[in-house]
CSV table of N, CA, C and O in Angstrom, one decimal:
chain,number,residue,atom,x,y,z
A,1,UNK,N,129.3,160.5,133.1
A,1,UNK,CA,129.2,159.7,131.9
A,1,UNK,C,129.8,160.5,130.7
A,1,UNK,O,130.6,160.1,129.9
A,2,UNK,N,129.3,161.6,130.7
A,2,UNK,CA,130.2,162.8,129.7
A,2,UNK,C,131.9,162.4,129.1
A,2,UNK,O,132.5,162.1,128.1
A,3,UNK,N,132.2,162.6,130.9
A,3,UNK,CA,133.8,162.9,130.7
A,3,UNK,C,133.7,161.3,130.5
A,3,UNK,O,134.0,161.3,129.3
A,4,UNK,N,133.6,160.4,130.6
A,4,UNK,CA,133.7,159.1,130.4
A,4,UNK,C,133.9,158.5,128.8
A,4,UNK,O,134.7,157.7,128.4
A,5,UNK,N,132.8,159.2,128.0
A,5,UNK,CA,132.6,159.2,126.9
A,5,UNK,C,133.7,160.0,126.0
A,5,UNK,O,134.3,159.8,125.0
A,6,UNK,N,133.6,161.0,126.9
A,6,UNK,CA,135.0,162.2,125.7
A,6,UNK,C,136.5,161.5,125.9
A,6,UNK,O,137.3,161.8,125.1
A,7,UNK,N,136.8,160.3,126.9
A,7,UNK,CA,137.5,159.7,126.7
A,7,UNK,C,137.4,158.5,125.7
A,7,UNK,O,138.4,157.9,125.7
A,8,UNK,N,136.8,158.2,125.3
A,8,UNK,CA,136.4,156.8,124.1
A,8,UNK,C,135.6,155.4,125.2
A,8,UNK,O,135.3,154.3,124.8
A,9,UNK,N,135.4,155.9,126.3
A,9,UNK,CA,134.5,154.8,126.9
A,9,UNK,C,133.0,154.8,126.6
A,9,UNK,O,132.2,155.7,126.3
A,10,UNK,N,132.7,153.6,126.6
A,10,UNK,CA,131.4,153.0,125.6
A,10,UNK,C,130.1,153.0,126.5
A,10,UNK,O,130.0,152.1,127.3
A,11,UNK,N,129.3,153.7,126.4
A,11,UNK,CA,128.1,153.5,127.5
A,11,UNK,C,126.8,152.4,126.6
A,11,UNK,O,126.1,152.4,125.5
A,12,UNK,N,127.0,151.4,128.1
A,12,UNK,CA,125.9,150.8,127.3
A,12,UNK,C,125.2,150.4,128.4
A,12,UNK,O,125.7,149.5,129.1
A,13,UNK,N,123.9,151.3,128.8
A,13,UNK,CA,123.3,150.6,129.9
A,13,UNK,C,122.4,149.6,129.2
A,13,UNK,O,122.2,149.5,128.0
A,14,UNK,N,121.9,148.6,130.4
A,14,UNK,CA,121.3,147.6,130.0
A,14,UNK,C,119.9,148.0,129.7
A,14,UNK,O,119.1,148.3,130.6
A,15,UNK,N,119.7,148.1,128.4
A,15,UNK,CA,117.8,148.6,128.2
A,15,UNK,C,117.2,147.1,127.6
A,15,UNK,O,117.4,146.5,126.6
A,16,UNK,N,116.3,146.6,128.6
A,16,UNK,CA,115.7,145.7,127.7
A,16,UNK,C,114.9,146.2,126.3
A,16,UNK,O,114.6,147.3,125.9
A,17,UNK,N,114.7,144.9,125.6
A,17,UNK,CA,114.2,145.3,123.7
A,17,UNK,C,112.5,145.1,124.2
A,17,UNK,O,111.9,144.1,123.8
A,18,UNK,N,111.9,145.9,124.9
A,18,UNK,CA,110.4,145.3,124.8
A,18,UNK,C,110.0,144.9,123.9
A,18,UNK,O,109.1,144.1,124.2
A,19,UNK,N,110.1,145.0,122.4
A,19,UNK,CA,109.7,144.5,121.3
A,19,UNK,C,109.9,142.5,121.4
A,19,UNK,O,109.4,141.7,120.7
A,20,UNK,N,110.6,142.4,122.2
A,20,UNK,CA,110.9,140.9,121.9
A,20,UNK,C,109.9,140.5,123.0
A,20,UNK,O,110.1,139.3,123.2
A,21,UNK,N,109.1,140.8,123.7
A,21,UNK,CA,108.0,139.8,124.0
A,21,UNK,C,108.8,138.9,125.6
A,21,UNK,O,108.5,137.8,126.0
A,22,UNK,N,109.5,139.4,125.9
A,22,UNK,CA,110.5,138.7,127.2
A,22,UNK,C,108.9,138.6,128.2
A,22,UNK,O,107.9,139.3,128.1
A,23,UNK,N,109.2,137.4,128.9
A,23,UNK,CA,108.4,137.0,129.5
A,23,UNK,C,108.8,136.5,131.4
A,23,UNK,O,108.1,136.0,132.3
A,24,UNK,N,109.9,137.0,131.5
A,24,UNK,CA,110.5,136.3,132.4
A,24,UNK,C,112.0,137.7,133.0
A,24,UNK,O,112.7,138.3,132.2
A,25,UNK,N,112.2,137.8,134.3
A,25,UNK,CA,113.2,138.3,134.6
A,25,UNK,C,115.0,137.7,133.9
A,25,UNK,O,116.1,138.3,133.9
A,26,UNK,N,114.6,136.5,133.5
A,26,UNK,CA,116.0,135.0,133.6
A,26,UNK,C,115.8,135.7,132.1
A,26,UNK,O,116.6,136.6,132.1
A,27,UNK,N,115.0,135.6,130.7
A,27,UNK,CA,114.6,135.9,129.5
A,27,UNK,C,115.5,137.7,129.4
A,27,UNK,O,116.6,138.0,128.8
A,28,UNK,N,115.0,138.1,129.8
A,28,UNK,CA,115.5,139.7,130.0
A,28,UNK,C,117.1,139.7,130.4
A,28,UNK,O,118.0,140.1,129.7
A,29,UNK,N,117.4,139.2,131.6
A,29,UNK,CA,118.7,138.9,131.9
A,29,UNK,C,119.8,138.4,130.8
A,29,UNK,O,121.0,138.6,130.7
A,30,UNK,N,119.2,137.8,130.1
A,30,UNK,CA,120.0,136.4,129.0
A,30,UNK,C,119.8,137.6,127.6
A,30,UNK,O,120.7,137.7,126.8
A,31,UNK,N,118.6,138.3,127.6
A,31,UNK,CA,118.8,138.8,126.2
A,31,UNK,C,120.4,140.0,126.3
A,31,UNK,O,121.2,140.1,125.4
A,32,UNK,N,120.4,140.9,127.7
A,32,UNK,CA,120.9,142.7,127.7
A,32,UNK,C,122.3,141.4,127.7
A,32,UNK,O,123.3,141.8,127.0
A,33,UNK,N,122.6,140.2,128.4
A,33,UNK,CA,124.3,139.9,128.1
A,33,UNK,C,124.5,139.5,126.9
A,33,UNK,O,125.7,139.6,126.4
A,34,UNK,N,123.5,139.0,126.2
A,34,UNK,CA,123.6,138.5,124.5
A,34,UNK,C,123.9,139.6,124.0
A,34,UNK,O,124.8,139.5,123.2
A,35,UNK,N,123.4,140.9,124.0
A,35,UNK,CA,123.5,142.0,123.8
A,35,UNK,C,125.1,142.5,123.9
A,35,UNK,O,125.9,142.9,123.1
A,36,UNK,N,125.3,142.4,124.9
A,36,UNK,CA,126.7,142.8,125.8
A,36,UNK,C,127.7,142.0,125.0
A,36,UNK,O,128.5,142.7,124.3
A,37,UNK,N,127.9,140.4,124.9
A,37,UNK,CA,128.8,139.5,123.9
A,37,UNK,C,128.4,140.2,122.9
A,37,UNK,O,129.1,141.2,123.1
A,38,UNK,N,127.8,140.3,121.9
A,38,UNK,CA,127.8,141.2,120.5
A,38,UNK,C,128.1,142.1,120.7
A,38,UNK,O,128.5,142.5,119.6
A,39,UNK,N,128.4,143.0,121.5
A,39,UNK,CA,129.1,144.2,121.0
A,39,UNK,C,130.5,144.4,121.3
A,39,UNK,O,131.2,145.4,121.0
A,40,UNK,N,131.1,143.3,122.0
A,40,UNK,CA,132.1,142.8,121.7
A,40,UNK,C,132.8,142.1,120.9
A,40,UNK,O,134.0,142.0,121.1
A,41,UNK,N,132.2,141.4,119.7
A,41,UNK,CA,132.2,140.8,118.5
A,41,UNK,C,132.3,139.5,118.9
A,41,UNK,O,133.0,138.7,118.2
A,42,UNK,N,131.6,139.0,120.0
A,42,UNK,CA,130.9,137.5,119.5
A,42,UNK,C,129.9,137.0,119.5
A,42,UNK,O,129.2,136.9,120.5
A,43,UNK,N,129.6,136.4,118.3
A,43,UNK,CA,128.0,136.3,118.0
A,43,UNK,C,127.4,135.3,118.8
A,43,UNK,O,128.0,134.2,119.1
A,44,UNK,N,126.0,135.9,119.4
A,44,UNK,CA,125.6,135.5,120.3
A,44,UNK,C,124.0,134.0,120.0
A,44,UNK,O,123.1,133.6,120.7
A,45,UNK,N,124.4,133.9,118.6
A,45,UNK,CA,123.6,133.4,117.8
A,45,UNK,C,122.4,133.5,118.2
A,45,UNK,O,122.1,134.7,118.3
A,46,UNK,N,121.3,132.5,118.8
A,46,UNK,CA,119.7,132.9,118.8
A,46,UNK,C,119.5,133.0,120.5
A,46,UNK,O,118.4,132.6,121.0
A,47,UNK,N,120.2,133.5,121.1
A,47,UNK,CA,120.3,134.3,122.3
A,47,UNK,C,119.7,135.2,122.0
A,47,UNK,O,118.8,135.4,122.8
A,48,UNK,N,119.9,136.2,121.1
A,48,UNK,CA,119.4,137.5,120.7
A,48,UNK,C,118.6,137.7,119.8
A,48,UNK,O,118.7,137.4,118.6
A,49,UNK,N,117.4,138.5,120.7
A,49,UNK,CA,116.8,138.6,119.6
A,49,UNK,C,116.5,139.8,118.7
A,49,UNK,O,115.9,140.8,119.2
A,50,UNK,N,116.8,140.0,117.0
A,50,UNK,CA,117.2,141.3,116.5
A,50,UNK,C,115.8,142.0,115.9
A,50,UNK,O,114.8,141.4,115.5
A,51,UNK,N,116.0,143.5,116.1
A,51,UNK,CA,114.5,143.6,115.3
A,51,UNK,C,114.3,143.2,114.1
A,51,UNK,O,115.1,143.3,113.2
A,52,UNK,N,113.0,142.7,114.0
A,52,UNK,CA,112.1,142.5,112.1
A,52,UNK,C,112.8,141.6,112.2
A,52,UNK,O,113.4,141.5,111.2
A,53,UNK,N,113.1,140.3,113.0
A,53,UNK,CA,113.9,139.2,112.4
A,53,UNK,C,112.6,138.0,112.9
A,53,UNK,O,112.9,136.9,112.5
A,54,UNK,N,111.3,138.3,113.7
A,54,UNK,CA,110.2,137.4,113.4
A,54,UNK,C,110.2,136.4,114.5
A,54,UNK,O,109.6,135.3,114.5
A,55,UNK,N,111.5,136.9,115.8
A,55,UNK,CA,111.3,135.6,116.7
A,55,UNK,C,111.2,136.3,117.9
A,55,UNK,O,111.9,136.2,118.9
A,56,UNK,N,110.0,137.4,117.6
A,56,UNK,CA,110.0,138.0,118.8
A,56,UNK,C,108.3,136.9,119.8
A,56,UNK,O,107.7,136.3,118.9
A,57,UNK,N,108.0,136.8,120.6
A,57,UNK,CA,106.7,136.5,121.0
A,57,UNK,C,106.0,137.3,121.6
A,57,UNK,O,106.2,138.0,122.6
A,58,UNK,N,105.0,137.1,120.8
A,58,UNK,CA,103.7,137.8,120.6
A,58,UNK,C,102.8,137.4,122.0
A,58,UNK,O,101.7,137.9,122.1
């Protein structure tokens, strides 16, 4: 992953956000690709859920 990186490749393993209260394997799945579309620059609107933004479940 090093030499991968010293070339400009982007590591993004899939970490679920425990903060968001995911309740489900399908929930968890749906949040790390919403994740994955945004950081390719397309907004993944309420797919994702961001911290301090109040729509996590409790």
């Amino acid at each position: 992953m090093l030499a991968l990186a010293r070339m400009g490749a982007v590591i993004a393993p899939p970490v679920p956000p425990f903060y968001a209260g995911l309740r489900s394997v399908e929930h968890m799945i749906g949040e790390i690709a919403a994740r994955l579309v945004n950081w390719v620059g397309v907004d993944p609107g309420d797919e994702m859920t961001r911290w301090g933004d109040g729509n996590s479940v409790s």
